[in-house]
């Protein structure tokens, strides 16, 4: 499907048809397939591009400062300047910065859950549209040469059928005009799912799981590493460590971040 197309939940595609035709066809499509909120399934008279009802849209809360200037963790106290958190001071991560667009709660959590575990691949577009405006400023300042998705092991790819990080990275690549590489970073070792593990166990679990296909191609490059959710950061830290060993400078972007 072309990037500018939208798709109804029933699979009907509304490409960029001529305006005159659209005026006739769109109301008919709305009648046959009424626009429903991607999150709560409520009818939305004016769905717009994101297709969330006002209530679910309000539930997609952005990550707001002050933040840790390195890992992007939001501080609980409002106001004040960004500064390093205790963890990044004691143990500087291998990336220069990590930024997430949305708080991993409420409608954002539901959308990402449906996207990733409910196999609703079409949700990448509303998620990308919701997230990207909150990352534009950071991306413009970073000046990336390349976007890399966190790779899945081939066994997990076969199980799920798609890599959610790649689908998000494709949207970001088009928005910011930054080339995307699907193959430079590889997951070479199978790892158990991270969900039930502690932070220390997660770090241990992913150690040595990634490698670079052609390290010489990444030396000196500025890389945006994309994943869906930042939880403890163990996966993106391990990827960034491998990229740093190859001579690349990494910043991490995620749709959402778990908030304490
Ligand atoms: Zn809704
Ligand atoms: Zn930090």
PDB file of C-alpha atoms and ligand atoms in Angstrom:
ATOM      1  CA  UNK A   1       0.000   0.000   0.000  1.00  0.00           C
ATOM      2  CA  UNK A   2       1.352   3.436  -0.880  1.00  0.00           C
ATOM      3  CA  UNK A   3       2.284   5.646   2.099  1.00  0.00           C
ATOM      4  CA  UNK A   4      -0.389   8.267   1.466  1.00  0.00           C
ATOM      5  CA  UNK A   5      -3.243   5.848   1.293  1.00  0.00           C
ATOM      6  CA  UNK A   6      -5.595   5.255   4.163  1.00  0.00           C
ATOM      7  CA  UNK A   7      -7.304   1.984   4.813  1.00  0.00           C
ATOM      8  CA  UNK A   8     -10.579   1.357   6.555  1.00  0.00           C
ATOM      9  CA  UNK A   9     -10.779  -1.353   9.187  1.00  0.00           C
ATOM     10  CA  UNK A  10     -12.540  -3.531   6.655  1.00  0.00           C
ATOM     11  CA  UNK A  11      -9.650  -3.250   4.280  1.00  0.00           C
ATOM     12  CA  UNK A  12     -11.085  -0.765   1.765  1.00  0.00           C
ATOM     13  CA  UNK A  13      -8.370   1.478   0.379  1.00  0.00           C
ATOM     14  CA  UNK A  14      -8.989   5.167  -0.289  1.00  0.00           C
ATOM     15  CA  UNK A  15      -6.113   6.261  -2.409  1.00  0.00           C
ATOM     16  CA  UNK A  16      -5.608   9.789  -3.581  1.00  0.00           C
ATOM     17  CA  UNK A  17      -8.454   9.736  -6.044  1.00  0.00           C
ATOM     18  CA  UNK A  18      -9.476  12.842  -7.986  1.00  0.00           C
ATOM     19  CA  UNK A  19     -11.384  15.305  -5.793  1.00  0.00           C
ATOM     20  CA  UNK A  20     -14.604  15.069  -7.819  1.00  0.00           C
ATOM     21  CA  UNK A  21     -14.633  11.275  -7.568  1.00  0.00           C
ATOM     22  CA  UNK A  22     -13.703  11.394  -3.888  1.00  0.00           C
ATOM     23  CA  UNK A  23     -16.737  13.611  -3.157  1.00  0.00           C
ATOM     24  CA  UNK A  24     -18.988  10.877  -4.519  1.00  0.00           C
ATOM     25  CA  UNK A  25     -17.138   7.767  -3.339  1.00  0.00           C
ATOM     26  CA  UNK A  26     -16.115   8.763   0.202  1.00  0.00           C
ATOM     27  CA  UNK A  27     -19.673   9.237   1.572  1.00  0.00           C
ATOM     28  CA  UNK A  28     -20.611   5.861   0.069  1.00  0.00           C
ATOM     29  CA  UNK A  29     -17.610   4.198   1.731  1.00  0.00           C
ATOM     30  CA  UNK A  30     -18.496   5.891   5.027  1.00  0.00           C
ATOM     31  CA  UNK A  31     -21.998   4.497   4.724  1.00  0.00           C
ATOM     32  CA  UNK A  32     -20.794   0.976   3.999  1.00  0.00           C
ATOM     33  CA  UNK A  33     -17.833   1.080   6.395  1.00  0.00           C
ATOM     34  CA  UNK A  34     -18.513   3.797   8.992  1.00  0.00           C
ATOM     35  CA  UNK A  35     -15.285   5.339  10.323  1.00  0.00           C
ATOM     36  CA  UNK A  36     -14.619   3.890  13.774  1.00  0.00           C
ATOM     37  CA  UNK A  37     -12.044   4.907  16.364  1.00  0.00           C
ATOM     38  CA  UNK A  38      -8.969   2.648  16.029  1.00  0.00           C
ATOM     39  CA  UNK A  39      -8.885   2.320  19.798  1.00  0.00           C
ATOM     40  CA  UNK A  40     -12.422   2.101  21.267  1.00  0.00           C
ATOM     41  CA  UNK A  41     -14.395   1.441  18.036  1.00  0.00           C
ATOM     42  CA  UNK A  42     -16.704   4.435  18.614  1.00  0.00           C
ATOM     43  CA  UNK A  43     -18.159   6.008  15.469  1.00  0.00           C
ATOM     44  CA  UNK A  44     -16.271   9.187  14.501  1.00  0.00           C
ATOM     45  CA  UNK A  45     -18.136  11.579  12.186  1.00  0.00           C
ATOM     46  CA  UNK A  46     -14.931  13.399  11.194  1.00  0.00           C
ATOM     47  CA  UNK A  47     -12.161  10.830  11.519  1.00  0.00           C
ATOM     48  CA  UNK A  48      -9.229  12.817  10.135  1.00  0.00           C
ATOM     49  CA  UNK A  49      -5.979  11.030   9.331  1.00  0.00           C
ATOM     50  CA  UNK A  50      -5.323   9.540  12.767  1.00  0.00           C
ATOM     51  CA  UNK A  51      -8.841   8.093  13.168  1.00  0.00           C
ATOM     52  CA  UNK A  52      -9.111   8.316  16.930  1.00  0.00           C
ATOM     53  CA  UNK A  53     -12.152   9.658  18.763  1.00  0.00           C
ATOM     54  CA  UNK A  54     -11.519  12.838  20.823  1.00  0.00           C
ATOM     55  CA  UNK A  55     -11.419  10.863  24.075  1.00  0.00           C
ATOM     56  CA  UNK A  56      -8.829   8.315  22.861  1.00  0.00           C
ATOM     57  CA  UNK A  57      -6.792  11.067  21.246  1.00  0.00           C
ATOM     58  CA  UNK A  58      -6.666  12.870  24.583  1.00  0.00           C
ATOM     59  CA  UNK A  59      -5.466   9.610  26.134  1.00  0.00           C
ATOM     60  CA  UNK A  60      -2.392   9.560  23.872  1.00  0.00           C
ATOM     61  CA  UNK A  61      -0.339  11.760  26.173  1.00  0.00           C
ATOM     62  CA  UNK A  62       3.037  13.056  25.017  1.00  0.00           C
ATOM     63  CA  UNK A  63       6.224  12.686  27.034  1.00  0.00           C
ATOM     64  CA  UNK A  64       6.862  16.168  28.377  1.00  0.00           C
ATOM     65  CA  UNK A  65       9.906  17.774  29.951  1.00  0.00           C
ATOM     66  CA  UNK A  66      11.846  18.225  31.988  1.00  0.00           C
ATOM     67  CA  UNK A  67      13.604  15.080  30.777  1.00  0.00           C
ATOM     68  CA  UNK A  68      16.877  13.313  31.364  1.00  0.00           C
ATOM     69  CA  UNK A  69      18.979  14.927  28.650  1.00  0.00           C
ATOM     70  CA  UNK A  70      20.434  11.496  27.839  1.00  0.00           C
ATOM     71  CA  UNK A  71      17.882   8.677  28.233  1.00  0.00           C
ATOM     72  CA  UNK A  72      14.799  10.912  27.896  1.00  0.00           C
ATOM     73  CA  UNK A  73      13.187   9.799  31.149  1.00  0.00           C
ATOM     74  CA  UNK A  74      10.584  12.395  32.180  1.00  0.00           C
ATOM     75  CA  UNK A  75      11.041  13.795  35.673  1.00  0.00           C
ATOM     76  CA  UNK A  76       8.000  13.827  37.929  1.00  0.00           C
ATOM     77  CA  UNK A  77       8.416  17.464  38.996  1.00  0.00           C
ATOM     78  CA  UNK A  78       7.089  19.866  36.338  1.00  0.00           C
ATOM     79  CA  UNK A  79       9.134  22.891  35.236  1.00  0.00           C
ATOM     80  CA  UNK A  80      12.891  23.239  35.358  1.00  0.00           C
ATOM     81  CA  UNK A  81      15.583  22.324  32.867  1.00  0.00           C
ATOM     82  CA  UNK A  82      16.484  18.962  31.363  1.00  0.00           C
ATOM     83  CA  UNK A  83      19.378  17.326  33.188  1.00  0.00           C
ATOM     84  CA  UNK A  84      21.032  13.923  33.556  1.00  0.00           C
ATOM     85  CA  UNK A  85      19.183  11.336  35.646  1.00  0.00           C
ATOM     86  CA  UNK A  86      20.979   9.348  38.321  1.00  0.00           C
ATOM     87  CA  UNK A  87      21.231   6.205  36.184  1.00  0.00           C
ATOM     88  CA  UNK A  88      22.822   8.016  33.228  1.00  0.00           C
ATOM     89  CA  UNK A  89      25.243   9.822  35.569  1.00  0.00           C
ATOM     90  CA  UNK A  90      26.376   6.587  37.213  1.00  0.00           C
ATOM     91  CA  UNK A  91      26.345   4.449  34.097  1.00  0.00           C
ATOM     92  CA  UNK A  92      26.332   6.471  30.822  1.00  0.00           C
ATOM     93  CA  UNK A  93      24.445   4.549  28.108  1.00  0.00           C
ATOM     94  CA  UNK A  94      26.118   3.742  24.777  1.00  0.00           C
ATOM     95  CA  UNK A  95      23.693   6.050  22.903  1.00  0.00           C
ATOM     96  CA  UNK A  96      23.980   9.833  22.909  1.00  0.00           C
ATOM     97  CA  UNK A  97      20.267  10.291  23.583  1.00  0.00           C
ATOM     98  CA  UNK A  98      16.957   8.453  23.597  1.00  0.00           C
ATOM     99  CA  UNK A  99      13.632  10.145  22.976  1.00  0.00           C
ATOM    100  CA  UNK A 100      10.094   8.770  23.067  1.00  0.00           C
ATOM    101  CA  UNK A 101       7.005  10.502  21.783  1.00  0.00           C
ATOM    102  CA  UNK A 102       4.196   9.203  23.995  1.00  0.00           C
ATOM    103  CA  UNK A 103       3.585   7.877  27.467  1.00  0.00           C
ATOM    104  CA  UNK A 104       3.069   4.111  27.345  1.00  0.00           C
ATOM    105  CA  UNK A 105      -0.353   4.150  28.982  1.00  0.00           C
ATOM    106  CA  UNK A 106      -4.064   4.529  28.153  1.00  0.00           C
ATOM    107  CA  UNK A 107      -4.903   4.659  24.426  1.00  0.00           C
ATOM    108  CA  UNK A 108      -1.229   4.606  23.365  1.00  0.00           C
ATOM    109  CA  UNK A 109      -0.734   1.337  25.231  1.00  0.00           C
ATOM    110  CA  UNK A 110      -3.894  -0.161  23.733  1.00  0.00           C
ATOM    111  CA  UNK A 111      -2.914   0.867  20.196  1.00  0.00           C
ATOM    112  CA  UNK A 112       0.633  -0.488  20.493  1.00  0.00           C
ATOM    113  CA  UNK A 113      -0.658  -3.700  22.046  1.00  0.00           C
ATOM    114  CA  UNK A 114      -3.106  -4.231  19.169  1.00  0.00           C
ATOM    115  CA  UNK A 115      -0.408  -3.321  16.639  1.00  0.00           C
ATOM    116  CA  UNK A 116       2.188  -5.681  18.047  1.00  0.00           C
ATOM    117  CA  UNK A 117       0.283  -8.598  19.548  1.00  0.00           C
ATOM    118  CA  UNK A 118      -3.082  -8.242  17.773  1.00  0.00           C
ATOM    119  CA  UNK A 119      -1.315  -8.210  14.390  1.00  0.00           C
ATOM    120  CA  UNK A 120      -3.057  -4.973  13.348  1.00  0.00           C
ATOM    121  CA  UNK A 121      -0.278  -3.789  11.076  1.00  0.00           C
ATOM    122  CA  UNK A 122      -2.401  -0.900   9.788  1.00  0.00           C
ATOM    123  CA  UNK A 123      -2.109   0.761  13.224  1.00  0.00           C
ATOM    124  CA  UNK A 124       1.461   1.756  12.422  1.00  0.00           C
ATOM    125  CA  UNK A 125       0.110   4.730  10.512  1.00  0.00           C
ATOM    126  CA  UNK A 126      -1.991   6.325  13.292  1.00  0.00           C
ATOM    127  CA  UNK A 127       0.810   5.555  15.757  1.00  0.00           C
ATOM    128  CA  UNK A 128       3.390   7.141  13.472  1.00  0.00           C
ATOM    129  CA  UNK A 129       1.165  10.186  12.910  1.00  0.00           C
ATOM    130  CA  UNK A 130       0.625  10.593  16.650  1.00  0.00           C
ATOM    131  CA  UNK A 131       4.291  10.153  17.551  1.00  0.00           C
ATOM    132  CA  UNK A 132       6.316  11.878  14.850  1.00  0.00           C
ATOM    133  CA  UNK A 133       5.393  15.517  15.602  1.00  0.00           C
ATOM    134  CA  UNK A 134       6.801  15.071  19.123  1.00  0.00           C
ATOM    135  CA  UNK A 135      10.129  13.854  17.694  1.00  0.00           C
ATOM    136  CA  UNK A 136      10.570  16.325  14.777  1.00  0.00           C
ATOM    137  CA  UNK A 137      12.579  18.842  16.772  1.00  0.00           C
ATOM    138  CA  UNK A 138      14.973  16.273  18.211  1.00  0.00           C
ATOM    139  CA  UNK A 139      15.513  14.588  14.830  1.00  0.00           C
ATOM    140  CA  UNK A 140      16.234  17.926  13.127  1.00  0.00           C
ATOM    141  CA  UNK A 141      18.872  18.684  15.768  1.00  0.00           C
ATOM    142  CA  UNK A 142      20.515  15.263  15.613  1.00  0.00           C
ATOM    143  CA  UNK A 143      21.201  15.211  11.861  1.00  0.00           C
ATOM    144  CA  UNK A 144      21.040  11.466  11.117  1.00  0.00           C
ATOM    145  CA  UNK A 145      22.610   9.693   8.138  1.00  0.00           C
ATOM    146  CA  UNK A 146      20.609   6.509   8.547  1.00  0.00           C
ATOM    147  CA  UNK A 147      17.605   4.948  10.293  1.00  0.00           C
ATOM    148  CA  UNK A 148      17.924   1.398  11.631  1.00  0.00           C
ATOM    149  CA  UNK A 149      15.078  -0.601  13.191  1.00  0.00           C
ATOM    150  CA  UNK A 150      15.823  -2.882  16.152  1.00  0.00           C
ATOM    151  CA  UNK A 151      15.893  -6.237  14.334  1.00  0.00           C
ATOM    152  CA  UNK A 152      13.927  -9.339  15.258  1.00  0.00           C
ATOM    153  CA  UNK A 153      15.442 -12.787  15.259  1.00  0.00           C
ATOM    154  CA  UNK A 154      14.364 -14.689  12.149  1.00  0.00           C
ATOM    155  CA  UNK A 155      12.487 -17.193  14.334  1.00  0.00           C
ATOM    156  CA  UNK A 156      10.429 -14.393  15.970  1.00  0.00           C
ATOM    157  CA  UNK A 157       9.879 -12.815  12.554  1.00  0.00           C
ATOM    158  CA  UNK A 158       8.367 -16.078  11.337  1.00  0.00           C
ATOM    159  CA  UNK A 159       6.160 -16.284  14.434  1.00  0.00           C
ATOM    160  CA  UNK A 160       4.858 -12.710  14.218  1.00  0.00           C
ATOM    161  CA  UNK A 161       5.084 -12.183  10.488  1.00  0.00           C
ATOM    162  CA  UNK A 162       6.408  -8.637  10.742  1.00  0.00           C
ATOM    163  CA  UNK A 163       8.912  -6.533  12.623  1.00  0.00           C
ATOM    164  CA  UNK A 164       6.988  -3.735  14.342  1.00  0.00           C
ATOM    165  CA  UNK A 165      10.151  -1.631  14.703  1.00  0.00           C
ATOM    166  CA  UNK A 166      10.753  -1.815  10.937  1.00  0.00           C
ATOM    167  CA  UNK A 167       7.170  -0.737  10.155  1.00  0.00           C
ATOM    168  CA  UNK A 168       7.580   2.319  12.396  1.00  0.00           C
ATOM    169  CA  UNK A 169      11.066   3.037  11.009  1.00  0.00           C
ATOM    170  CA  UNK A 170       9.624   3.068   7.464  1.00  0.00           C
ATOM    171  CA  UNK A 171       7.145   5.790   8.442  1.00  0.00           C
ATOM    172  CA  UNK A 172       9.866   7.834  10.153  1.00  0.00           C
ATOM    173  CA  UNK A 173      12.228   7.393   7.182  1.00  0.00           C
ATOM    174  CA  UNK A 174       9.625   8.796   4.779  1.00  0.00           C
ATOM    175  CA  UNK A 175       8.673  11.680   7.063  1.00  0.00           C
ATOM    176  CA  UNK A 176      12.220  12.911   7.617  1.00  0.00           C
ATOM    177  CA  UNK A 177      13.757  11.823   4.301  1.00  0.00           C
ATOM    178  CA  UNK A 178      16.434   9.755   6.043  1.00  0.00           C
ATOM    179  CA  UNK A 179      17.564   6.498   4.359  1.00  0.00           C
ATOM    180  CA  UNK A 180      16.504   3.277   6.068  1.00  0.00           C
ATOM    181  CA  UNK A 181      18.634   0.152   6.326  1.00  0.00           C
ATOM    182  CA  UNK A 182      16.936  -3.184   7.005  1.00  0.00           C
ATOM    183  CA  UNK A 183      20.098  -5.238   7.022  1.00  0.00           C
ATOM    184  CA  UNK A 184      23.002  -3.379   8.667  1.00  0.00           C
ATOM    185  CA  UNK A 185      22.015  -4.420  12.187  1.00  0.00           C
ATOM    186  CA  UNK A 186      21.200  -8.104  12.728  1.00  0.00           C
ATOM    187  CA  UNK A 187      19.878 -10.143  15.623  1.00  0.00           C
ATOM    188  CA  UNK A 188      22.111 -13.178  15.503  1.00  0.00           C
ATOM    189  CA  UNK A 189      21.167 -14.905  18.747  1.00  0.00           C
ATOM    190  CA  UNK A 190      17.722 -16.051  19.901  1.00  0.00           C
ATOM    191  CA  UNK A 191      16.592 -14.425  23.162  1.00  0.00           C
ATOM    192  CA  UNK A 192      13.667 -15.189  25.427  1.00  0.00           C
ATOM    193  CA  UNK A 193      10.854 -12.572  25.545  1.00  0.00           C
ATOM    194  CA  UNK A 194      11.808  -9.702  27.873  1.00  0.00           C
ATOM    195  CA  UNK A 195       8.338  -9.073  29.306  1.00  0.00           C
ATOM    196  CA  UNK A 196       8.643 -11.049  32.545  1.00  0.00           C
ATOM    197  CA  UNK A 197      12.327 -10.293  33.212  1.00  0.00           C
ATOM    198  CA  UNK A 198      13.840  -7.775  35.640  1.00  0.00           C
ATOM    199  CA  UNK A 199      16.040  -4.944  34.349  1.00  0.00           C
ATOM    200  CA  UNK A 200      19.241  -6.862  35.160  1.00  0.00           C
ATOM    201  CA  UNK A 201      17.891 -10.052  33.576  1.00  0.00           C
ATOM    202  CA  UNK A 202      16.878  -8.125  30.442  1.00  0.00           C
ATOM    203  CA  UNK A 203      20.376  -6.721  30.014  1.00  0.00           C
ATOM    204  CA  UNK A 204      21.898 -10.175  30.448  1.00  0.00           C
ATOM    205  CA  UNK A 205      19.312 -11.731  28.114  1.00  0.00           C
ATOM    206  CA  UNK A 206      20.207  -9.518  25.120  1.00  0.00           C
ATOM    207  CA  UNK A 207      23.979  -9.433  25.651  1.00  0.00           C
ATOM    208  CA  UNK A 208      25.720 -10.514  22.441  1.00  0.00           C
ATOM    209  CA  UNK A 209      22.420 -10.859  20.560  1.00  0.00           C
ATOM    210  CA  UNK A 210      23.223  -8.284  17.839  1.00  0.00           C
ATOM    211  CA  UNK A 211      25.921  -7.794  15.230  1.00  0.00           C
ATOM    212  CA  UNK A 212      26.696  -5.511  12.303  1.00  0.00           C
ATOM    213  CA  UNK A 213      26.518  -6.954   8.789  1.00  0.00           C
ATOM    214  CA  UNK A 214      29.188  -4.625   7.365  1.00  0.00           C
ATOM    215  CA  UNK A 215      30.771  -2.604  10.182  1.00  0.00           C
ATOM    216  CA  UNK A 216      32.901  -0.504   7.814  1.00  0.00           C
ATOM    217  CA  UNK A 217      29.729   0.979   6.255  1.00  0.00           C
ATOM    218  CA  UNK A 218      28.566   2.397   9.583  1.00  0.00           C
ATOM    219  CA  UNK A 219      31.850   3.857  10.817  1.00  0.00           C
ATOM    220  CA  UNK A 220      31.438   7.598  11.392  1.00  0.00           C
ATOM    221  CA  UNK A 221      27.673   7.506  10.678  1.00  0.00           C
ATOM    222  CA  UNK A 222      24.989   9.135  12.810  1.00  0.00           C
ATOM    223  CA  UNK A 223      22.235   6.574  13.290  1.00  0.00           C
ATOM    224  CA  UNK A 224      18.643   6.783  14.517  1.00  0.00           C
ATOM    225  CA  UNK A 225      17.772   3.439  16.087  1.00  0.00           C
ATOM    226  CA  UNK A 226      13.998   2.851  16.129  1.00  0.00           C
ATOM    227  CA  UNK A 227      11.926   0.626  18.400  1.00  0.00           C
ATOM    228  CA  UNK A 228       8.296   0.604  19.474  1.00  0.00           C
ATOM    229  CA  UNK A 229       8.570   0.957  23.265  1.00  0.00           C
ATOM    230  CA  UNK A 230      11.377   1.970  25.630  1.00  0.00           C
ATOM    231  CA  UNK A 231      11.007   0.016  28.867  1.00  0.00           C
ATOM    232  CA  UNK A 232      14.332  -0.508  30.656  1.00  0.00           C
ATOM    233  CA  UNK A 233      16.286   0.313  27.487  1.00  0.00           C
ATOM    234  CA  UNK A 234      18.269  -2.941  27.637  1.00  0.00           C
ATOM    235  CA  UNK A 235      17.642  -3.872  23.982  1.00  0.00           C
ATOM    236  CA  UNK A 236      18.428  -0.449  22.506  1.00  0.00           C
ATOM    237  CA  UNK A 237      21.477  -0.142  24.775  1.00  0.00           C
ATOM    238  CA  UNK A 238      22.867  -3.443  23.501  1.00  0.00           C
ATOM    239  CA  UNK A 239      22.207  -2.411  19.869  1.00  0.00           C
ATOM    240  CA  UNK A 240      23.845   0.988  20.533  1.00  0.00           C
ATOM    241  CA  UNK A 241      26.857  -0.723  22.127  1.00  0.00           C
ATOM    242  CA  UNK A 242      27.386  -2.797  18.980  1.00  0.00           C
ATOM    243  CA  UNK A 243      26.925   0.284  16.780  1.00  0.00           C
ATOM    244  CA  UNK A 244      29.399   2.260  18.899  1.00  0.00           C
ATOM    245  CA  UNK A 245      31.941  -0.551  18.534  1.00  0.00           C
ATOM    246  CA  UNK A 246      31.481  -0.163  14.777  1.00  0.00           C
ATOM    247  CA  UNK A 247      32.189   3.575  15.040  1.00  0.00           C
ATOM    248  CA  UNK A 248      28.596   4.866  14.717  1.00  0.00           C
ATOM    249  CA  UNK A 249      26.928   7.479  16.929  1.00  0.00           C
ATOM    250  CA  UNK A 250      23.426   6.407  17.940  1.00  0.00           C
ATOM    251  CA  UNK A 251      20.275   8.171  19.096  1.00  0.00           C
ATOM    252  CA  UNK A 252      17.240   6.074  19.959  1.00  0.00           C
ATOM    253  CA  UNK A 253      13.644   6.868  18.979  1.00  0.00           C
ATOM    254  CA  UNK A 254      10.611   5.007  20.261  1.00  0.00           C
ATOM    255  CA  UNK A 255       6.898   5.543  19.845  1.00  0.00           C
ATOM    256  CA  UNK A 256       6.351   5.314  23.567  1.00  0.00           C
ATOM    257  CA  UNK A 257       8.058   4.966  26.878  1.00  0.00           C
ATOM    258  CA  UNK A 258       7.017   3.305  30.107  1.00  0.00           C
ATOM    259  CA  UNK A 259       6.576   5.924  32.829  1.00  0.00           C
ATOM    260  CA  UNK A 260       7.062   5.203  36.512  1.00  0.00           C
TER     261      UNK A 260
HETATM  262 ZN1  LIG B   1     -11.888   6.058  20.862  1.00  0.00          ZN
HETATM  263 ZN1  LIG B   2      18.840   9.172  32.018  1.00  0.00          ZN
END
